[in-house]
mmCIF file of C-alpha atoms and ligand atoms in Angstrom:
data_model
loop_
_atom_site.group_PDB
_atom_site.id
_atom_site.type_symbol
_atom_site.label_atom_id
_atom_site.label_comp_id
_atom_site.label_asym_id
_atom_site.label_seq_id
_atom_site.Cartn_x
_atom_site.Cartn_y
_atom_site.Cartn_z
ATOM 1 C CA MET A 1 -15.349 -19.976 2.687
ATOM 2 C CA ASP A 2 -15.392 -16.519 1.484
ATOM 3 C CA ILE A 3 -11.787 -14.284 1.602
ATOM 4 C CA GLY A 4 -11.105 -10.664 1.204
ATOM 5 C CA ILE A 5 -7.399 -9.948 -0.437
ATOM 6 C CA ASP A 6 -5.768 -6.513 0.116
ATOM 7 C CA LEU A 7 -3.566 -7.154 -2.870
ATOM 8 C CA GLY A 8 -1.035 -4.407 -2.097
ATOM 9 C CA THR A 9 2.197 -3.286 -4.040
ATOM 10 C CA ALA A 10 4.027 -3.945 -0.621
ATOM 11 C CA ASN A 11 2.214 -6.075 1.477
ATOM 12 C CA THR A 12 -0.763 -8.796 0.822
ATOM 13 C CA LEU A 13 -3.687 -9.392 3.350
ATOM 14 C CA LEU A 14 -6.203 -12.363 3.529
ATOM 15 C CA TYR A 15 -9.332 -11.862 5.576
ATOM 16 C CA ALA A 16 -11.520 -15.257 5.961
ATOM 17 C CA ARG A 17 -15.126 -14.623 6.620
ATOM 18 C CA GLY A 18 -15.884 -15.326 10.359
ATOM 19 C CA GLN A 19 -12.300 -15.514 11.120
ATOM 20 C CA GLY A 20 -10.779 -12.033 10.317
ATOM 21 C CA ILE A 21 -7.237 -11.360 9.128
ATOM 22 C CA VAL A 22 -5.617 -14.604 8.583
ATOM 23 C CA LEU A 23 -2.421 -13.909 6.475
ATOM 24 C CA ASN A 24 -0.139 -10.689 6.166
ATOM 25 C CA GLU A 25 2.974 -10.889 4.422
ATOM 26 C CA PRO A 26 5.082 -8.955 2.039
ATOM 27 C CA SER A 27 4.206 -9.046 -1.708
ATOM 28 C CA VAL A 28 7.336 -10.622 -2.941
ATOM 29 C CA VAL A 29 8.332 -13.641 -5.229
ATOM 30 C CA ALA A 30 11.626 -15.113 -5.145
ATOM 31 C CA VAL A 31 12.555 -17.060 -8.242
ATOM 32 C CA GLN A 32 14.999 -19.070 -9.926
ATOM 33 C CA GLU A 33 16.420 -17.738 -13.366
ATOM 34 C CA GLY A 34 15.380 -19.856 -16.384
ATOM 35 C CA SER A 35 12.695 -22.159 -14.198
ATOM 36 C CA ARG A 36 10.686 -19.321 -13.676
ATOM 37 C CA SER A 37 9.093 -21.648 -10.526
ATOM 38 C CA ALA A 38 9.039 -20.047 -7.282
ATOM 39 C CA LEU A 39 11.634 -20.552 -4.536
ATOM 40 C CA ALA A 40 10.000 -18.689 -1.994
ATOM 41 C CA VAL A 41 6.996 -16.242 -1.258
ATOM 42 C CA GLY A 42 6.216 -13.535 0.973
ATOM 43 C CA THR A 43 8.003 -12.991 4.235
ATOM 44 C CA GLU A 44 10.632 -15.718 3.307
ATOM 45 C CA ALA A 45 11.113 -14.038 -0.285
ATOM 46 C CA LYS A 46 11.489 -10.466 1.253
ATOM 47 C CA GLU A 47 14.380 -11.255 3.772
ATOM 48 C CA THR A 48 16.228 -12.220 0.221
ATOM 49 C CA ILE A 49 15.681 -8.795 -1.511
ATOM 50 C CA GLY A 50 19.081 -7.428 -1.950
ATOM 51 C CA ARG A 51 20.724 -10.479 -1.015
ATOM 52 C CA THR A 52 20.320 -12.926 -3.727
ATOM 53 C CA PRO A 53 23.182 -14.578 -5.608
ATOM 54 C CA GLY A 54 22.903 -13.838 -9.285
ATOM 55 C CA SER A 55 20.543 -16.678 -10.426
ATOM 56 C CA ILE A 56 17.672 -16.089 -7.898
ATOM 57 C CA THR A 57 15.545 -12.279 -8.237
ATOM 58 C CA ALA A 58 13.038 -11.400 -5.807
ATOM 59 C CA ILE A 59 10.195 -10.137 -7.734
ATOM 60 C CA ARG A 60 7.553 -7.681 -6.455
ATOM 61 C CA PRO A 61 4.761 -8.535 -9.048
ATOM 62 C CA LEU A 62 2.972 -5.172 -8.206
ATOM 63 C CA ARG A 63 5.461 -2.716 -7.767
ATOM 64 C CA ASP A 64 4.344 0.343 -8.747
ATOM 65 C CA GLY A 65 0.702 -0.579 -8.660
ATOM 66 C CA VAL A 66 0.524 -2.087 -11.998
ATOM 67 C CA ILE A 67 1.437 -5.804 -12.501
ATOM 68 C CA SER A 68 5.088 -6.276 -13.714
ATOM 69 C CA ASP A 69 5.311 -9.714 -13.472
ATOM 70 C CA TYR A 70 1.833 -11.772 -14.266
ATOM 71 C CA GLU A 71 3.506 -15.212 -13.678
ATOM 72 C CA ALA A 72 4.860 -13.991 -10.349
ATOM 73 C CA ALA A 73 1.556 -12.156 -9.304
ATOM 74 C CA GLU A 74 -0.783 -15.525 -9.957
ATOM 75 C CA GLU A 75 1.847 -17.870 -8.260
ATOM 76 C CA MET A 76 1.503 -15.618 -5.322
ATOM 77 C CA ILE A 77 -2.112 -15.183 -4.939
ATOM 78 C CA ARG A 78 -2.368 -18.996 -5.384
ATOM 79 C CA HIS A 79 0.310 -19.632 -2.735
ATOM 80 C CA PHE A 80 -1.467 -17.280 -0.095
ATOM 81 C CA VAL A 81 -4.957 -18.472 -0.615
ATOM 82 C CA ARG A 82 -4.002 -22.018 -0.423
ATOM 83 C CA LYS A 83 -1.636 -21.333 2.924
ATOM 84 C CA ALA A 84 -4.766 -19.520 4.260
ATOM 85 C CA VAL A 85 -7.607 -21.630 2.893
ATOM 86 C CA LYS A 86 -5.338 -24.905 3.677
ATOM 87 C CA GLY A 87 -7.152 -27.320 1.087
ATOM 88 C CA ARG A 88 -10.496 -26.710 3.011
ATOM 89 C CA ARG A 89 -13.374 -25.753 1.068
ATOM 90 C CA PRO A 90 -12.231 -24.535 -2.453
ATOM 91 C CA ARG A 91 -15.254 -23.313 -3.709
ATOM 92 C CA THR A 92 -14.349 -19.882 -2.517
ATOM 93 C CA ARG A 93 -16.079 -16.395 -3.147
ATOM 94 C CA MET A 94 -13.506 -13.885 -3.411
ATOM 95 C CA VAL A 95 -13.346 -9.776 -2.934
ATOM 96 C CA VAL A 96 -9.959 -8.682 -3.999
ATOM 97 C CA CYS A 97 -8.892 -5.206 -3.750
ATOM 98 C CA VAL A 98 -6.811 -3.715 -6.753
ATOM 99 C CA PRO A 99 -4.995 -0.400 -7.228
ATOM 100 C CA SER A 100 -7.554 1.522 -9.226
ATOM 101 C CA GLY A 101 -4.919 2.355 -11.876
ATOM 102 C CA VAL A 102 -4.760 -1.259 -13.151
ATOM 103 C CA THR A 103 -6.000 -1.868 -16.968
ATOM 104 C CA PRO A 104 -8.594 -4.275 -17.952
ATOM 105 C CA VAL A 105 -5.698 -6.549 -18.840
ATOM 106 C CA GLU A 106 -4.682 -6.423 -15.318
ATOM 107 C CA ARG A 107 -7.949 -7.137 -13.754
ATOM 108 C CA ARG A 108 -8.276 -10.190 -16.260
ATOM 109 C CA ALA A 109 -5.109 -11.530 -14.767
ATOM 110 C CA ILE A 110 -5.947 -11.207 -10.985
ATOM 111 C CA VAL A 111 -9.531 -12.717 -11.429
ATOM 112 C CA HIS A 112 -7.512 -15.619 -13.389
ATOM 113 C CA ALA A 113 -5.334 -16.045 -10.719
ATOM 114 C CA SER A 114 -8.233 -15.692 -8.551
ATOM 115 C CA ARG A 115 -10.104 -18.569 -9.881
ATOM 116 C CA SER A 116 -6.883 -20.733 -10.267
ATOM 117 C CA ALA A 117 -6.352 -20.223 -6.584
ATOM 118 C CA GLY A 118 -9.880 -21.648 -6.050
ATOM 119 C CA ALA A 119 -12.162 -19.096 -6.161
ATOM 120 C CA ARG A 120 -15.807 -19.523 -7.832
ATOM 121 C CA ALA A 121 -16.698 -16.009 -8.058
ATOM 122 C CA VAL A 122 -14.614 -12.896 -7.920
ATOM 123 C CA HIS A 123 -15.498 -9.550 -6.997
ATOM 124 C CA LEU A 124 -12.866 -6.723 -7.879
ATOM 125 C CA ILE A 125 -13.256 -3.378 -5.586
ATOM 126 C CA GLU A 126 -11.327 -0.202 -5.919
ATOM 127 C CA GLU A 127 -8.709 0.170 -3.109
ATOM 128 C CA PRO A 128 -9.959 3.547 -1.996
ATOM 129 C CA MET A 129 -13.464 2.111 -1.330
ATOM 130 C CA ALA A 130 -12.013 -0.983 0.763
ATOM 131 C CA ALA A 131 -9.897 1.651 2.427
ATOM 132 C CA ALA A 132 -12.671 4.044 3.367
ATOM 133 C CA ILE A 133 -14.907 0.874 4.333
ATOM 134 C CA GLY A 134 -12.243 -0.445 6.600
ATOM 135 C CA ALA A 135 -11.306 3.297 7.800
ATOM 136 C CA GLY A 136 -15.202 3.215 9.321
ATOM 137 C CA LEU A 137 -15.919 6.069 7.125
ATOM 138 C CA PRO A 138 -19.675 6.580 6.136
ATOM 139 C CA VAL A 139 -19.487 5.109 2.257
ATOM 140 C CA SER A 140 -22.937 4.642 1.748
ATOM 141 C CA SER A 141 -24.261 8.063 3.336
ATOM 142 C CA PRO A 142 -24.729 11.184 0.891
ATOM 143 C CA ARG A 143 -22.227 13.149 2.949
ATOM 144 C CA GLY A 144 -18.570 13.238 1.043
ATOM 145 C CA SER A 145 -15.698 11.296 2.836
ATOM 146 C CA MET A 146 -12.153 12.064 1.606
ATOM 147 C CA VAL A 147 -9.624 8.900 1.753
ATOM 148 C CA VAL A 148 -5.981 9.218 1.170
ATOM 149 C CA ASP A 149 -4.209 5.488 1.202
ATOM 150 C CA ILE A 150 -0.354 5.996 0.900
ATOM 151 C CA GLY A 151 0.782 2.446 0.070
ATOM 152 C CA GLY A 152 4.127 1.182 -1.226
ATOM 153 C CA GLY A 153 4.050 1.750 -4.726
ATOM 154 C CA THR A 154 0.760 4.231 -5.232
ATOM 155 C CA THR A 155 -1.261 7.044 -3.159
ATOM 156 C CA GLU A 156 -4.714 6.708 -3.924
ATOM 157 C CA VAL A 157 -6.894 9.976 -3.139
ATOM 158 C CA ALA A 158 -10.704 9.449 -3.284
ATOM 159 C CA VAL A 159 -13.820 11.355 -2.563
ATOM 160 C CA ILE A 160 -16.464 8.628 -1.920
ATOM 161 C CA SER A 161 -20.389 9.506 -1.561
ATOM 162 C CA LEU A 162 -23.390 6.756 -1.929
ATOM 163 C CA GLY A 163 -21.467 3.917 -2.159
ATOM 164 C CA GLY A 164 -19.064 5.319 -5.418
ATOM 165 C CA ILE A 165 -16.251 7.093 -5.929
ATOM 166 C CA VAL A 166 -16.863 10.429 -7.071
ATOM 167 C CA THR A 167 -13.432 11.649 -7.958
ATOM 168 C CA ALA A 168 -9.782 10.070 -7.482
ATOM 169 C CA GLN A 169 -6.556 10.168 -8.047
ATOM 170 C CA SER A 170 -3.946 7.416 -8.256
ATOM 171 C CA LEU A 171 -0.083 8.510 -8.451
ATOM 172 C CA ARG A 172 2.769 6.243 -8.435
ATOM 173 C CA VAL A 173 4.080 8.003 -5.451
ATOM 174 C CA GLY A 174 4.065 6.043 -2.182
ATOM 175 C CA GLY A 175 6.546 4.379 0.666
ATOM 176 C CA ASP A 176 9.130 3.147 -2.209
ATOM 177 C CA ARG A 177 9.510 6.671 -3.687
ATOM 178 C CA LEU A 178 10.268 7.871 -0.133
ATOM 179 C CA ASP A 179 12.938 4.829 0.441
ATOM 180 C CA ALA A 180 14.428 6.190 -3.082
ATOM 181 C CA ALA A 181 14.607 9.647 -2.110
ATOM 182 C CA ILE A 182 16.718 8.706 1.191
ATOM 183 C CA THR A 183 18.834 6.408 -1.165
ATOM 184 C CA ASP A 184 19.288 9.283 -3.516
ATOM 185 C CA PHE A 185 19.869 12.051 -0.609
ATOM 186 C CA VAL A 186 22.660 9.565 0.706
ATOM 187 C CA ARG A 187 24.335 9.520 -2.235
ATOM 188 C CA LYS A 188 24.440 12.885 -3.573
ATOM 189 C CA GLU A 189 25.249 14.381 -0.420
ATOM 190 C CA HIS A 190 27.565 11.654 1.119
ATOM 191 C CA SER A 191 28.627 9.485 -1.775
ATOM 192 C CA LEU A 192 27.316 6.714 -0.257
ATOM 193 C CA LEU A 193 25.432 3.919 -1.601
ATOM 194 C CA ILE A 194 22.557 2.035 0.525
ATOM 195 C CA GLY A 195 20.310 -0.476 -0.678
ATOM 196 C CA GLU A 196 16.795 -0.200 -0.137
ATOM 197 C CA ARG A 197 16.270 -2.344 2.533
ATOM 198 C CA THR A 198 18.462 -0.097 4.334
ATOM 199 C CA ALA A 199 16.557 3.226 3.234
ATOM 200 C CA GLU A 200 13.300 1.645 4.345
ATOM 201 C CA ASP A 201 14.827 1.397 7.862
ATOM 202 C CA VAL A 202 16.197 4.362 7.788
ATOM 203 C CA LYS A 203 12.440 5.581 7.159
ATOM 204 C CA VAL A 204 10.673 4.070 9.757
ATOM 205 C CA ALA A 205 12.910 4.917 12.345
ATOM 206 C CA ILE A 206 13.751 8.438 12.071
ATOM 207 C CA GLY A 207 11.776 9.609 8.742
ATOM 208 C CA SER A 208 9.071 12.131 9.123
ATOM 209 C CA ALA A 209 7.359 14.910 7.012
ATOM 210 C CA TRP A 210 6.825 17.657 9.610
ATOM 211 C CA PRO A 211 7.989 18.139 13.438
ATOM 212 C CA VAL A 212 5.376 16.902 15.736
ATOM 213 C CA PRO A 213 4.888 18.947 18.787
ATOM 214 C CA GLY A 214 5.261 17.233 22.282
ATOM 215 C CA GLU A 215 7.956 14.907 20.563
ATOM 216 C CA GLU A 216 11.014 16.992 20.622
ATOM 217 C CA GLU A 217 12.998 14.636 21.830
ATOM 218 C CA ARG A 218 12.652 12.782 18.418
ATOM 219 C CA GLU A 219 13.928 15.819 16.780
ATOM 220 C CA ARG A 220 17.385 14.810 17.982
ATOM 221 C CA ALA A 221 17.262 11.145 17.007
ATOM 222 C CA THR A 222 20.102 9.922 14.480
ATOM 223 C CA PHE A 223 20.304 6.725 12.672
ATOM 224 C CA THR A 224 23.351 4.925 11.459
ATOM 225 C CA VAL A 225 23.398 3.374 7.923
ATOM 226 C CA ARG A 226 26.060 1.002 6.603
ATOM 227 C CA GLY A 227 26.885 1.291 2.868
ATOM 228 C CA ARG A 228 29.225 1.385 -0.010
ATOM 229 C CA GLU A 229 31.504 4.809 -0.570
ATOM 230 C CA LYS A 230 31.070 5.510 -4.038
ATOM 231 C CA VAL A 231 34.364 6.171 -5.018
ATOM 232 C CA SER A 232 36.525 3.999 -2.827
ATOM 233 C CA GLY A 233 33.870 1.255 -3.179
ATOM 234 C CA LEU A 234 34.731 0.294 0.966
ATOM 235 C CA PRO A 235 32.180 -0.194 3.142
ATOM 236 C CA LYS A 236 31.527 2.811 5.444
ATOM 237 C CA THR A 237 29.348 3.689 7.892
ATOM 238 C CA LEU A 238 27.317 7.150 8.332
ATOM 239 C CA GLU A 239 25.252 8.905 10.875
ATOM 240 C CA LEU A 240 21.697 10.837 9.554
ATOM 241 C CA THR A 241 19.701 13.123 11.342
ATOM 242 C CA VAL A 242 16.238 13.518 11.583
ATOM 243 C CA ALA A 243 16.361 16.902 9.526
ATOM 244 C CA GLU A 244 18.121 15.670 6.740
ATOM 245 C CA VAL A 245 16.089 12.906 6.073
ATOM 246 C CA ARG A 246 12.821 15.082 6.525
ATOM 247 C CA ALA A 247 14.485 17.012 3.963
ATOM 248 C CA ALA A 248 15.536 14.098 1.719
ATOM 249 C CA LEU A 249 11.443 13.361 2.202
ATOM 250 C CA ASP A 250 10.042 16.416 0.983
ATOM 251 C CA GLU A 251 9.670 16.240 -2.837
ATOM 252 C CA PRO A 252 7.684 13.132 -2.560
ATOM 253 C CA VAL A 253 5.792 14.586 0.283
ATOM 254 C CA GLU A 254 4.782 17.425 -1.783
ATOM 255 C CA ALA A 255 3.685 15.397 -4.769
ATOM 256 C CA ILE A 256 1.271 13.732 -2.173
ATOM 257 C CA ILE A 257 -0.258 17.006 -1.322
ATOM 258 C CA ALA A 258 -0.352 18.144 -4.905
ATOM 259 C CA ALA A 259 -2.846 14.961 -5.286
ATOM 260 C CA VAL A 260 -4.792 15.905 -2.364
ATOM 261 C CA ARG A 261 -5.337 19.492 -3.622
ATOM 262 C CA ALA A 262 -5.976 18.578 -7.039
ATOM 263 C CA THR A 263 -8.549 16.014 -5.974
ATOM 264 C CA LEU A 264 -10.178 18.402 -3.795
ATOM 265 C CA GLU A 265 -10.388 20.991 -6.977
ATOM 266 C CA GLU A 266 -12.086 18.286 -8.901
ATOM 267 C CA CYS A 267 -14.744 17.686 -6.119
ATOM 268 C CA PRO A 268 -17.879 19.109 -6.388
ATOM 269 C CA PRO A 269 -18.958 21.966 -3.917
ATOM 270 C CA GLU A 270 -21.583 20.467 -1.692
ATOM 271 C CA LEU A 271 -18.839 17.116 -1.029
ATOM 272 C CA SER A 272 -15.786 19.286 -0.673
ATOM 273 C CA GLY A 273 -17.388 21.512 2.030
ATOM 274 C CA ASP A 274 -18.438 17.762 3.722
ATOM 275 C CA VAL A 275 -14.739 17.282 3.584
ATOM 276 C CA MET A 276 -13.783 20.166 4.938
ATOM 277 C CA GLU A 277 -16.145 19.829 7.822
ATOM 278 C CA HIS A 278 -15.190 15.941 8.642
ATOM 279 C CA GLY A 279 -11.609 15.996 7.546
ATOM 280 C CA ILE A 280 -9.466 13.664 5.632
ATOM 281 C CA VAL A 281 -8.722 10.215 6.767
ATOM 282 C CA LEU A 282 -5.109 8.722 6.142
ATOM 283 C CA THR A 283 -4.782 4.868 5.674
ATOM 284 C CA GLY A 284 -2.045 2.766 4.137
ATOM 285 C CA GLY A 285 1.526 2.361 5.651
ATOM 286 C CA GLY A 286 2.531 5.797 4.374
ATOM 287 C CA ALA A 287 0.241 7.134 6.869
ATOM 288 C CA LEU A 288 2.391 5.980 9.537
ATOM 289 C CA LEU A 289 5.161 8.424 8.446
ATOM 290 C CA PRO A 290 5.161 10.677 11.591
ATOM 291 C CA GLY A 291 3.723 14.304 10.573
ATOM 292 C CA LEU A 292 2.376 13.958 7.498
ATOM 293 C CA ASP A 293 -0.988 14.440 8.923
ATOM 294 C CA LEU A 294 0.239 18.056 10.251
ATOM 295 C CA ARG A 295 1.729 18.510 7.154
ATOM 296 C CA ILE A 296 -1.443 17.974 4.707
ATOM 297 C CA ALA A 297 -3.663 19.385 6.991
ATOM 298 C CA SER A 298 -1.442 22.929 7.075
ATOM 299 C CA ALA A 299 -1.228 22.719 3.540
ATOM 300 C CA SER A 300 -4.799 22.091 2.454
ATOM 301 C CA GLY A 301 -6.257 23.993 5.612
ATOM 302 C CA ILE A 302 -8.695 20.839 6.395
ATOM 303 C CA PRO A 303 -8.173 18.744 9.271
ATOM 304 C CA VAL A 304 -6.540 15.145 8.627
ATOM 305 C CA PHE A 305 -7.088 12.069 10.711
ATOM 306 C CA VAL A 306 -4.551 8.866 10.692
ATOM 307 C CA ALA A 307 -7.101 5.968 10.710
ATOM 308 C CA ASP A 308 -6.671 3.274 13.449
ATOM 309 C CA ASP A 309 -4.238 0.447 12.022
ATOM 310 C CA PRO A 310 -3.877 2.249 8.914
ATOM 311 C CA LEU A 311 -2.073 -1.011 7.449
ATOM 312 C CA ASP A 312 -5.323 -3.202 7.745
ATOM 313 C CA CYS A 313 -7.920 -0.819 6.712
ATOM 314 C CA VAL A 314 -7.837 -2.196 3.142
ATOM 315 C CA VAL A 315 -8.358 -5.805 4.036
ATOM 316 C CA LEU A 316 -10.647 -4.945 6.520
ATOM 317 C CA GLY A 317 -12.909 -2.888 3.984
ATOM 318 C CA SER A 318 -13.031 -6.063 1.884
ATOM 319 C CA GLY A 319 -13.746 -8.201 5.105
ATOM 320 C CA ARG A 320 -16.708 -6.297 5.644
ATOM 321 C CA CYS A 321 -17.627 -6.971 2.074
ATOM 322 C CA VAL A 322 -17.571 -10.674 2.518
ATOM 323 C CA GLU A 323 -19.170 -10.721 5.672
ATOM 324 C CA GLU A 324 -21.824 -8.594 4.222
ATOM 325 C CA PHE A 325 -22.065 -9.786 0.682
ATOM 326 C CA ASP A 326 -25.881 -9.628 0.590
ATOM 327 C CA SER A 327 -26.348 -6.194 2.197
ATOM 328 C CA LEU A 328 -23.498 -4.284 0.756
ATOM 329 C CA HIS A 329 -24.927 -4.587 -2.675
ATOM 330 C CA ARG A 330 -24.680 -1.006 -3.950
ATOM 331 C CA VAL A 331 -20.836 -1.195 -3.093
ATOM 332 C CA LEU A 332 -20.223 -4.617 -4.653
ATOM 333 C CA GLY A 333 -22.728 -3.897 -7.524
ATOM 334 C CA ARG A 334 -20.156 -1.181 -8.923
ATOM 335 C CA ALA A 335 -17.328 -3.952 -8.221
ATOM 336 C CA GLU A 336 -16.901 -6.221 -11.581
ATOM 337 C CA ARG A 337 -18.423 -9.592 -10.871
ATOM 338 C CA VAL A 338 -16.538 -12.277 -13.020
ATOM 339 C CA ARG A 339 -17.949 -16.207 -13.191
HETATM 340 P P1 LIG B 401 0.418 -1.422 -0.176
HETATM 341 O O1 LIG B 401 -1.288 -1.437 0.211
HETATM 342 O O2 LIG B 401 0.828 -0.856 -1.475
HETATM 343 O O3 LIG B 401 0.777 -3.014 0.040
HETATM 344 P P2 LIG B 401 0.853 -1.063 2.374
HETATM 345 O O4 LIG B 401 -0.228 -0.244 2.919
HETATM 346 O O5 LIG B 401 1.268 -2.252 3.196
HETATM 347 O O6 LIG B 401 1.532 -0.447 1.466
HETATM 348 O O7 LIG B 401 2.177 0.058 3.003
HETATM 349 C C1 LIG B 401 3.659 -0.244 2.799
HETATM 350 C C2 LIG B 401 4.590 0.839 2.837
HETATM 351 O O8 LIG B 401 4.339 1.522 4.357
HETATM 352 C C3 LIG B 401 5.976 0.630 2.805
HETATM 353 O O9 LIG B 401 6.537 1.537 1.924
HETATM 354 C C4 LIG B 401 6.350 1.039 4.262
HETATM 355 O O10 LIG B 401 7.818 1.313 4.113
HETATM 356 C C5 LIG B 401 5.553 1.898 4.914
HETATM 357 N N1 LIG B 401 5.502 1.928 6.226
HETATM 358 C C6 LIG B 401 5.445 0.890 7.276
HETATM 359 N N2 LIG B 401 5.421 1.442 8.355
HETATM 360 C C7 LIG B 401 5.881 2.506 8.232
HETATM 361 C C8 LIG B 401 6.054 3.704 9.306
HETATM 362 N N3 LIG B 401 6.331 3.591 10.517
HETATM 363 N N4 LIG B 401 6.484 4.824 8.779
HETATM 364 C C9 LIG B 401 6.691 5.145 7.295
HETATM 365 N N5 LIG B 401 6.565 4.421 6.256
HETATM 366 C C10 LIG B 401 5.656 3.182 6.669
HETATM 367 MG MG1 LIG B 402 -2.513 -0.987 0.124
#
């Protein structure tokens, strides 16, 4: 069986040739201190974040787009592949998407983990390339396409033409940083301490980057959070408004916009002309933040589109590669093949 893997900082997805997406779980491993063996992986492990007793740690092995914990990363890949393949046909070819910032050492670690999970051959493909393929952009044509993939730990901005990445930026700002900005805001402005899961809930419920025309109702929404008062240490609830949360998110959102600008500035003029004409495509979970498309469009003067199913683009791109192993030579040829 051939499989494509989106090894994301927040979520890992697997695609099986001929079947489609067969697994979609958080990239989290819960380990018992001392023993180093995984107690839970994926969805079950994410439930434990912020709730574990002292002796259990919930690890996100790829947190900031780099592998922070090799053993946990290997364990996670093995676990997911075994779960998806269920013991059948272990001699597997794999196309694994990795953040474009990973080092050669980390690439080796990912290849090693994939092989220990049963891969016979491993191709690594750069995340923005997979995202662009999955979003349906014409990556092999001479036309320049710009994709902005906003994941949990990183945002990858790339201009692609003729099957290759012409220019790219990888910044360590993504959904996690948006969550942290909410946590910081609530602590500074309201002296309330909230957990990272709560901050993510706030972002998904009422977060936005720009007012969305036609959704004025949304502007009046509020969200009640529970946390701990900084001074008294006692539990307290607080009602947050859409405007407050937007202000809290301003800094990381501006960082994403700055990366889009910098990539455009580095781009050869012919290709930036193509991007001006055809627009920028947003993928990854961060693309779901309401108004982010409008805000980037307003700052860059270029039309911006959110891909269909932005959370699935990368794994669908790697899935296209496993379905068309032979005809997608140009893309895979640039990826690393390790025997
Ligand atoms: P990665 O590829 O790094 O695993 P994903 O593309 O899976 O990341 O996106 C995960 C991120 O998207 C998380 O930070 C999550 O909070 C964020 N996200 C998911 N849904 C939404 C939403 N509706 N609004 C804003 N952010 C979202
Ligand atoms: Mg991703």
